[in-house]
């Protein structure tokens, strides 16, 4: 372990490929990742039917706060759940105040809008929530991964591996990304 | 559902990103996917600690044989378990005799060697088992995805999305791949 920590929050309907790519690649980068279930530690039924058992409930996982990074995957069901959670709002608000990383992909950035996080920053997302982000005053980009200070966003399952590598780069640097990419057989 | 079926066999130590990419993308392509646990239906601890609950034990899943495709993900622990399973040997032997698809990624093709499947065919894999495949008489390629008739192989987690799309192409055709790639935000 590098000593760096990340909290990935998942709920029913979260996109499994986006969730697993972030978790897997962060762990390859030696980041200490906690996968937490929004409502409980019970198994999560993801958007394409993969069932993932979280490491802990979110309430248990918050005992280890602060994390260096909080990751909100996409998948409409899970994204909506995170976007309407008061606990997530509290965590993201503290995370932003502390100048620590917030990362989200696909429909995940819905939570930024609803919780009033990182207003005006440069973001991307799945096109399905582009207009909502623009209307809420974010500077919208169609880049596959967008890094604006400590906010990292990306587009969808097809950019999930690039997103995972960007998270490792933010926490551990380019050399660790290179050491992770080789064995993964990236182009 | 398209009516086409696939069986994904996972065991402890299977690579979660490779497993989930195949399952997720096949299901986006409307293939009816069964995720089976090699030993039982109990949760599987993958190589980077993600815990996946299979849909069924392999013995339950075989009741629905034949499947149009059998998928063996990589991850050394899971690959070794599949490579030493007499049940997997029986399934792959029937699959080959029936002219149905066999697909494997990363260290997964170890099972081809140990079970004597698709001998002499063109394959790829993670470099860690390249010499074993060459020594066993396979024609080795370093392409990211290799399709030789009904045998589909690929290199590692960094090619898992391309592998998933190749599986959809084999079962459902190029038009379905195009319809799946767009919403996934592939380049
Ligand atoms: Cu592997």
GROMACS .gro file of C-alpha atoms and ligand atoms in nm:
model
  375
    1UNK     CA    1   0.000   0.000   0.000
    2UNK     CA    2   0.109   0.355  -0.079
    3UNK     CA    3  -0.068   0.504   0.222
    4UNK     CA    4  -0.317   0.681  -0.005
    5UNK     CA    5  -0.686   0.598   0.040
    6UNK     CA    6  -0.999   0.605  -0.176
    7UNK     CA    7  -1.365   0.549  -0.099
    8UNK     CA    8  -1.585   0.413  -0.379
    9UNK     CA    9  -1.958   0.447  -0.306
   10UNK     CA   10  -2.193   0.207  -0.485
   11UNK     CA   11  -2.568   0.152  -0.476
   12UNK     CA   12  -2.811  -0.070  -0.669
   13UNK     CA   13  -2.803   0.018  -1.039
   14UNK     CA   14  -2.441   0.135  -1.037
   15UNK     CA   15  -2.256   0.052  -1.360
   16UNK     CA   16  -2.040  -0.252  -1.280
   17UNK     CA   17  -1.769  -0.196  -1.539
   18UNK     CA   18  -1.717   0.165  -1.430
   19UNK     CA   19  -1.715   0.063  -1.063
   20UNK     CA   20  -1.479  -0.232  -1.105
   21UNK     CA   21  -1.238  -0.052  -1.340
   22UNK     CA   22  -1.188   0.225  -1.082
   23UNK     CA   23  -1.148  -0.017  -0.790
   24UNK     CA   24  -0.921  -0.260  -0.976
   25UNK     CA   25  -0.689   0.002  -1.127
   26UNK     CA   26  -0.662   0.203  -0.803
   27UNK     CA   27  -0.565  -0.117  -0.621
   28UNK     CA   28  -0.310  -0.200  -0.891
   29UNK     CA   29  -0.167   0.145  -0.810
   30UNK     CA   30  -0.142   0.036  -0.442
   31UNK     CA   31  -0.412   0.275  -0.325
   32UNK     CA   32  -0.603   0.145  -0.021
   33UNK     CA   33  -0.959   0.130  -0.162
   34UNK     CA   34  -1.275   0.085   0.044
   35UNK     CA   35  -1.584  -0.019  -0.154
   36UNK     CA   36  -1.888   0.093   0.041
   37UNK     CA   37  -2.257   0.021  -0.007
   38UNK     CA   38  -2.463   0.341   0.011
   39UNK     CA   39  -2.743   0.191   0.222
   40UNK     CA   40  -2.572  -0.107   0.386
   41UNK     CA   41  -2.302  -0.369   0.344
   42UNK     CA   42  -2.542  -0.599   0.158
   43UNK     CA   43  -2.473  -0.714  -0.199
   44UNK     CA   44  -2.532  -0.451  -0.469
   45UNK     CA   45  -2.719  -0.545  -0.788
   46UNK     CA   46  -2.543  -0.346  -1.060
   47UNK     CA   47  -2.699  -0.215  -1.381
   48UNK     CA   48  -2.613  -0.522  -1.595
   49UNK     CA   49  -2.691  -0.773  -1.323
   50UNK     CA   50  -2.344  -0.826  -1.175
   51UNK     CA   51  -2.378  -0.858  -0.797
   52UNK     CA   52  -2.094  -0.701  -0.595
   53UNK     CA   53  -2.046  -0.740  -0.221
   54UNK     CA   54  -1.911  -0.412  -0.079
   55UNK     CA   55  -1.629  -0.414   0.178
   56UNK     CA   56  -1.843  -0.220   0.424
   57UNK     CA   57  -2.154  -0.009   0.462
   58UNK     CA   58  -2.102   0.361   0.400
   59UNK     CA   59  -2.171   0.434   0.767
   60UNK     CA   60  -1.890   0.195   0.868
   61UNK     CA   61  -1.660   0.327   0.596
   62UNK     CA   62  -1.703   0.690   0.705
   63UNK     CA   63  -1.532   0.602   1.035
   64UNK     CA   64  -1.207   0.600   0.832
   65UNK     CA   65  -1.264   0.953   0.690
   66UNK     CA   66  -1.100   1.153   0.549
   67UNK     CA   67  -1.014   0.961   0.230
   68UNK     CA   68  -0.773   1.111  -0.020
   69UNK     CA   69  -1.033   1.047  -0.292
   70UNK     CA   70  -1.406   0.979  -0.313
   71UNK     CA   71  -1.521   0.801  -0.630
   72UNK     CA   72  -1.879   0.804  -0.757
   73UNK     CA   73  -1.929   0.564  -1.051
   74UNK     CA   74  -2.214   0.602  -1.300
   75UNK     CA   75  -2.509   0.385  -1.387
   76UNK     CA   76  -2.836   0.575  -1.363
   77UNK     CA   77  -2.984   0.391  -1.064
   78UNK     CA   78  -2.672   0.424  -0.852
   79UNK     CA   79  -2.603   0.778  -0.966
   80UNK     CA   80  -2.954   0.889  -0.866
   81UNK     CA   81  -2.917   0.722  -0.526
   82UNK     CA   82  -2.585   0.898  -0.458
   83UNK     CA   83  -2.728   1.225  -0.587
   84UNK     CA   84  -3.015   1.215  -0.339
   85UNK     CA   85  -2.820   1.099  -0.032
   86UNK     CA   86  -2.767   1.344   0.254
   87UNK     CA   87  -2.472   1.134   0.372
   88UNK     CA   88  -2.303   1.166   0.033
   89UNK     CA   89  -2.371   1.541   0.039
   90UNK     CA   90  -2.194   1.570   0.374
   91UNK     CA   91  -1.897   1.363   0.257
   92UNK     CA   92  -1.854   1.556  -0.068
   93UNK     CA   93  -1.889   1.891   0.108
   94UNK     CA   94  -1.614   1.797   0.357
   95UNK     CA   95  -1.404   1.656   0.073
   96UNK     CA   96  -1.425   1.981  -0.123
   97UNK     CA   97  -1.354   2.197   0.185
   98UNK     CA   98  -1.050   1.982   0.261
   99UNK     CA   99  -0.917   2.020  -0.095
  100UNK     CA  100  -0.922   1.643  -0.146
  101UNK     CA  101  -1.007   1.456  -0.467
  102UNK     CA  102  -1.359   1.391  -0.594
  103UNK     CA  103  -1.392   1.167  -0.901
  104UNK     CA  104  -1.700   1.070  -1.099
  105UNK     CA  105  -1.790   0.911  -1.431
  106UNK     CA  106  -2.089   0.878  -1.666
  107UNK     CA  107  -2.409   0.981  -1.484
  108UNK     CA  108  -2.220   0.998  -1.152
  109UNK     CA  109  -2.171   1.380  -1.170
  110UNK     CA  110  -2.546   1.420  -1.104
  111UNK     CA  111  -2.433   1.419  -0.740
  112UNK     CA  112  -2.216   1.725  -0.800
  113UNK     CA  113  -2.519   1.919  -0.919
  114UNK     CA  114  -2.762   1.808  -0.648
  115UNK     CA  115  -2.511   1.854  -0.365
  116UNK     CA  116  -2.374   2.185  -0.496
  117UNK     CA  117  -2.015   2.058  -0.531
  118UNK     CA  118  -1.734   2.215  -0.737
  119UNK     CA  119  -1.967   2.470  -0.898
  120UNK     CA  120  -1.831   2.629  -1.214
  121UNK     CA  121  -1.549   2.379  -1.254
  122UNK     CA  122  -1.464   2.207  -1.581
  123UNK     CA  123  -1.630   1.866  -1.612
  124UNK     CA  124  -1.737   1.594  -1.849
  125UNK     CA  125  -2.000   1.320  -1.814
  126UNK     CA  126  -2.218   1.088  -2.014
  127UNK     CA  127  -2.403   1.303  -2.272
  128UNK     CA  128  -2.733   1.210  -2.100
  129UNK     CA  129  -2.658   1.461  -1.821
  130UNK     CA  130  -2.465   1.719  -2.026
  131UNK     CA  131  -2.746   1.974  -2.033
  132UNK     CA  132  -2.808   1.944  -1.659
  133UNK     CA  133  -2.440   2.016  -1.591
  134UNK     CA  134  -2.435   2.312  -1.831
  135UNK     CA  135  -2.755   2.452  -1.680
  136UNK     CA  136  -2.603   2.419  -1.333
  137UNK     CA  137  -2.311   2.640  -1.440
  138UNK     CA  138  -2.034   2.384  -1.493
  139UNK     CA  139  -1.791   2.438  -1.778
  140UNK     CA  140  -1.861   2.137  -2.000
  141UNK     CA  141  -1.597   1.946  -2.196
  142UNK     CA  142  -1.628   1.645  -2.428
  143UNK     CA  143  -1.277   1.521  -2.342
  144UNK     CA  144  -1.271   1.156  -2.232
  145UNK     CA  145  -1.124   1.243  -1.892
  146UNK     CA  146  -1.126   1.593  -1.745
  147UNK     CA  147  -0.906   1.696  -1.451
  148UNK     CA  148  -0.980   2.037  -1.297
  149UNK     CA  149  -0.776   2.069  -0.979
  150UNK     CA  150  -0.903   1.798  -0.746
  151UNK     CA  151  -1.212   1.719  -0.956
  152UNK     CA  152  -1.180   1.430  -1.203
  153UNK     CA  153  -1.465   1.334  -1.438
  154UNK     CA  154  -1.510   1.100  -1.732
  155UNK     CA  155  -1.766   0.984  -1.989
  156UNK     CA  156  -1.880   0.623  -1.958
  157UNK     CA  157  -1.788   0.252  -1.945
  158UNK     CA  158  -1.584   0.294  -2.266
  159UNK     CA  159  -1.360   0.546  -2.089
  160UNK     CA  160  -1.357   0.367  -1.752
  161UNK     CA  161  -1.003   0.231  -1.788
  162UNK     CA  162  -0.869   0.577  -1.882
  163UNK     CA  163  -1.061   0.716  -1.582
  164UNK     CA  164  -0.904   0.455  -1.351
  165UNK     CA  165  -0.556   0.544  -1.476
  166UNK     CA  166  -0.626   0.917  -1.422
  167UNK     CA  167  -0.721   0.842  -1.061
  168UNK     CA  168  -0.392   0.658  -1.009
  169UNK     CA  169  -0.202   0.944  -1.171
  170UNK     CA  170  -0.367   1.196  -0.938
  171UNK     CA  171  -0.285   1.000  -0.623
  172UNK     CA  172   0.040   0.825  -0.713
  173UNK     CA  173   0.191   0.997  -1.018
  174UNK     CA  174   0.282   0.912  -1.374
  175UNK     CA  175   0.551   0.654  -1.288
  176UNK     CA  176   0.299   0.438  -1.105
  177UNK     CA  177   0.058   0.469  -1.400
  178UNK     CA  178   0.334   0.340  -1.628
  179UNK     CA  179   0.405   0.047  -1.395
  180UNK     CA  180   0.035  -0.040  -1.385
  181UNK     CA  181  -0.036   0.000  -1.759
  182UNK     CA  182   0.228  -0.245  -1.881
  183UNK     CA  183   0.103  -0.562  -1.708
  184UNK     CA  184  -0.258  -0.462  -1.792
  185UNK     CA  185  -0.164  -0.483  -2.161
  186UNK     CA  186  -0.277  -0.134  -2.248
  187UNK     CA  187  -0.191  -0.019  -2.601
  188UNK     CA  188  -3.265  -1.098  -2.519
  189UNK     CA  189  -3.138  -1.214  -2.855
  190UNK     CA  190  -3.180  -1.583  -2.774
  191UNK     CA  191  -2.802  -1.632  -2.771
  192UNK     CA  192  -2.645  -1.760  -2.450
  193UNK     CA  193  -2.305  -1.739  -2.282
  194UNK     CA  194  -2.160  -1.906  -1.974
  195UNK     CA  195  -1.888  -1.718  -1.782
  196UNK     CA  196  -1.702  -1.938  -1.533
  197UNK     CA  197  -1.533  -1.763  -1.239
  198UNK     CA  198  -1.335  -1.886  -0.940
  199UNK     CA  199  -1.144  -1.716  -0.657
  200UNK     CA  200  -0.858  -1.511  -0.798
  201UNK     CA  201  -1.029  -1.437  -1.129
  202UNK     CA  202  -0.949  -1.090  -1.265
  203UNK     CA  203  -1.257  -0.877  -1.188
  204UNK     CA  204  -1.217  -0.622  -1.468
  205UNK     CA  205  -1.179  -0.895  -1.732
  206UNK     CA  206  -1.475  -1.086  -1.589
  207UNK     CA  207  -1.706  -0.785  -1.556
  208UNK     CA  208  -1.616  -0.635  -1.895
  209UNK     CA  209  -1.716  -0.960  -2.069
  210UNK     CA  210  -2.039  -1.000  -1.871
  211UNK     CA  211  -2.142  -0.635  -1.897
  212UNK     CA  212  -2.073  -0.595  -2.268
  213UNK     CA  213  -2.234  -0.930  -2.363
  214UNK     CA  214  -2.546  -0.825  -2.170
  215UNK     CA  215  -2.545  -0.485  -2.344
  216UNK     CA  216  -2.548  -0.691  -2.664
  217UNK     CA  217  -2.862  -0.870  -2.535
  218UNK     CA  218  -2.684  -1.203  -2.489
  219UNK     CA  219  -2.833  -1.413  -2.207
  220UNK     CA  220  -2.528  -1.448  -1.978
  221UNK     CA  221  -2.498  -1.690  -1.687
  222UNK     CA  222  -2.217  -1.614  -1.440
  223UNK     CA  223  -2.126  -1.938  -1.267
  224UNK     CA  224  -1.901  -2.010  -0.971
  225UNK     CA  225  -1.662  -2.296  -1.046
  226UNK     CA  226  -1.699  -2.464  -0.706
  227UNK     CA  227  -2.034  -2.329  -0.584
  228UNK     CA  228  -2.272  -2.036  -0.599
  229UNK     CA  229  -2.092  -1.865  -0.309
  230UNK     CA  230  -1.931  -1.520  -0.351
  231UNK     CA  231  -1.604  -1.516  -0.546
  232UNK     CA  232  -1.306  -1.313  -0.417
  233UNK     CA  233  -1.144  -1.173  -0.731
  234UNK     CA  234  -0.776  -1.092  -0.778
  235UNK     CA  235  -0.802  -0.726  -0.667
  236UNK     CA  236  -1.045  -0.796  -0.385
  237UNK     CA  237  -1.376  -0.727  -0.560
  238UNK     CA  238  -1.632  -0.982  -0.438
  239UNK     CA  239  -1.879  -1.103  -0.702
  240UNK     CA  240  -2.183  -1.320  -0.634
  241UNK     CA  241  -2.232  -1.562  -0.926
  242UNK     CA  242  -2.578  -1.624  -1.069
  243UNK     CA  243  -2.543  -1.998  -1.005
  244UNK     CA  244  -2.298  -2.275  -0.927
  245UNK     CA  245  -2.140  -2.432  -1.232
  246UNK     CA  246  -2.323  -2.759  -1.162
  247UNK     CA  247  -2.657  -2.572  -1.171
  248UNK     CA  248  -2.553  -2.372  -1.476
  249UNK     CA  249  -2.460  -2.683  -1.676
  250UNK     CA  250  -2.825  -2.790  -1.666
  251UNK     CA  251  -2.881  -2.518  -1.931
  252UNK     CA  252  -2.609  -2.654  -2.164
  253UNK     CA  253  -2.528  -2.610  -2.445
  254UNK     CA  254  -2.434  -2.241  -2.435
  255UNK     CA  255  -2.346  -2.060  -2.757
  256UNK     CA  256  -2.028  -1.938  -2.588
  257UNK     CA  257  -1.816  -2.033  -2.286
  258UNK     CA  258  -1.598  -1.751  -2.146
  259UNK     CA  259  -1.293  -1.807  -1.925
  260UNK     CA  260  -1.156  -1.480  -1.784
  261UNK     CA  261  -0.797  -1.444  -1.663
  262UNK     CA  262  -0.645  -1.371  -1.326
  263UNK     CA  263  -0.391  -1.633  -1.227
  264UNK     CA  264  -0.581  -1.789  -0.935
  265UNK     CA  265  -0.903  -1.831  -1.131
  266UNK     CA  266  -0.723  -1.937  -1.449
  267UNK     CA  267  -0.540  -2.214  -1.262
  268UNK     CA  268  -0.863  -2.334  -1.103
  269UNK     CA  269  -1.039  -2.353  -1.441
  270UNK     CA  270  -0.732  -2.518  -1.596
  271UNK     CA  271  -0.737  -2.798  -1.340
  272UNK     CA  272  -1.114  -2.863  -1.333
  273UNK     CA  273  -1.245  -3.187  -1.481
  274UNK     CA  274  -1.588  -3.025  -1.517
  275UNK     CA  275  -1.442  -2.741  -1.725
  276UNK     CA  276  -1.255  -2.998  -1.933
  277UNK     CA  277  -1.582  -3.177  -2.010
  278UNK     CA  278  -1.761  -2.852  -2.096
  279UNK     CA  279  -1.485  -2.725  -2.325
  280UNK     CA  280  -1.451  -3.062  -2.498
  281UNK     CA  281  -1.826  -3.069  -2.573
  282UNK     CA  282  -1.814  -2.704  -2.677
  283UNK     CA  283  -1.534  -2.771  -2.928
  284UNK     CA  284  -1.703  -3.086  -3.065
  285UNK     CA  285  -2.025  -2.888  -3.111
  286UNK     CA  286  -1.844  -2.612  -3.301
  287UNK     CA  287  -1.956  -2.354  -3.048
  288UNK     CA  288  -1.757  -2.051  -2.923
  289UNK     CA  289  -1.485  -2.065  -2.659
  290UNK     CA  290  -1.341  -1.731  -2.544
  291UNK     CA  291  -1.058  -1.659  -2.303
  292UNK     CA  292  -0.837  -1.369  -2.197
  293UNK     CA  293  -0.507  -1.307  -2.015
  294UNK     CA  294  -0.400  -1.622  -1.826
  295UNK     CA  295  -0.736  -1.787  -1.903
  296UNK     CA  296  -0.601  -1.983  -2.205
  297UNK     CA  297  -0.406  -2.203  -1.959
  298UNK     CA  298  -0.726  -2.409  -1.963
  299UNK     CA  299  -0.693  -2.464  -2.340
  300UNK     CA  300  -0.351  -2.620  -2.286
  301UNK     CA  301  -0.437  -2.836  -1.987
  302UNK     CA  302  -0.765  -2.960  -2.135
  303UNK     CA  303  -0.625  -3.014  -2.486
  304UNK     CA  304  -0.867  -2.771  -2.654
  305UNK     CA  305  -0.830  -2.608  -2.998
  306UNK     CA  306  -0.476  -2.744  -3.045
  307UNK     CA  307  -0.275  -2.567  -3.313
  308UNK     CA  308  -0.517  -2.277  -3.343
  309UNK     CA  309  -0.409  -1.913  -3.351
  310UNK     CA  310  -0.426  -1.753  -3.004
  311UNK     CA  311  -0.306  -1.468  -2.789
  312UNK     CA  312  -0.282  -1.433  -2.411
  313UNK     CA  313  -0.105  -1.243  -2.137
  314UNK     CA  314   0.270  -1.266  -2.210
  315UNK     CA  315   0.310  -1.460  -1.883
  316UNK     CA  316   0.174  -1.775  -2.053
  317UNK     CA  317   0.303  -1.709  -2.407
  318UNK     CA  318   0.579  -1.971  -2.389
  319UNK     CA  319   0.345  -2.236  -2.250
  320UNK     CA  320   0.106  -2.179  -2.542
  321UNK     CA  321   0.387  -2.189  -2.798
  322UNK     CA  322   0.532  -2.505  -2.643
  323UNK     CA  323   0.188  -2.665  -2.655
  324UNK     CA  324   0.174  -2.607  -3.031
  325UNK     CA  325  -0.059  -2.308  -3.058
  326UNK     CA  326   0.014  -2.045  -3.321
  327UNK     CA  327   0.090  -1.739  -3.110
  328UNK     CA  328  -0.009  -1.383  -3.200
  329UNK     CA  329   0.048  -1.055  -3.016
  330UNK     CA  330  -0.270  -0.900  -3.156
  331UNK     CA  331  -0.496  -0.755  -2.887
  332UNK     CA  332  -0.786  -0.983  -2.982
  333UNK     CA  333  -0.745  -1.297  -3.193
  334UNK     CA  334  -1.040  -1.473  -3.357
  335UNK     CA  335  -0.965  -1.814  -3.511
  336UNK     CA  336  -1.295  -1.972  -3.611
  337UNK     CA  337  -1.489  -2.021  -3.288
  338UNK     CA  338  -1.190  -1.953  -3.061
  339UNK     CA  339  -1.154  -1.594  -2.933
  340UNK     CA  340  -0.859  -1.489  -2.716
  341UNK     CA  341  -0.722  -1.161  -2.581
  342UNK     CA  342  -0.436  -1.018  -2.375
  343UNK     CA  343  -0.533  -0.868  -2.040
  344UNK     CA  344  -0.744  -0.617  -1.845
  345UNK     CA  345  -0.629  -0.339  -2.079
  346UNK     CA  346  -0.786  -0.523  -2.374
  347UNK     CA  347  -1.093  -0.649  -2.183
  348UNK     CA  348  -1.333  -0.401  -2.342
  349UNK     CA  349  -1.211  -0.489  -2.695
  350UNK     CA  350  -1.249  -0.857  -2.598
  351UNK     CA  351  -1.607  -0.798  -2.479
  352UNK     CA  352  -1.694  -0.626  -2.806
  353UNK     CA  353  -1.540  -0.914  -3.004
  354UNK     CA  354  -1.764  -1.158  -2.814
  355UNK     CA  355  -2.071  -0.952  -2.905
  356UNK     CA  356  -1.957  -0.935  -3.267
  357UNK     CA  357  -1.919  -1.314  -3.280
  358UNK     CA  358  -2.265  -1.382  -3.139
  359UNK     CA  359  -2.467  -1.083  -3.261
  360UNK     CA  360  -2.279  -0.918  -3.546
  361UNK     CA  361  -2.122  -0.581  -3.621
  362UNK     CA  362  -2.446  -0.379  -3.611
  363UNK     CA  363  -2.507  -0.478  -3.251
  364UNK     CA  364  -2.146  -0.389  -3.164
  365UNK     CA  365  -2.205  -0.043  -3.312
  366UNK     CA  366  -2.526   0.000  -3.113
  367UNK     CA  367  -2.345  -0.102  -2.792
  368UNK     CA  368  -2.028   0.105  -2.846
  369UNK     CA  369  -2.200   0.441  -2.884
  370UNK     CA  370  -2.371   0.463  -2.544
  371UNK     CA  371  -2.056   0.317  -2.380
  372UNK     CA  372  -1.865   0.624  -2.502
  373UNK     CA  373  -1.597   0.429  -2.684
  374UNK     CA  374  -1.358   0.640  -2.892
  375LIG    CU1  375  -0.374  -1.217  -1.607
   0.00000   0.00000   0.00000
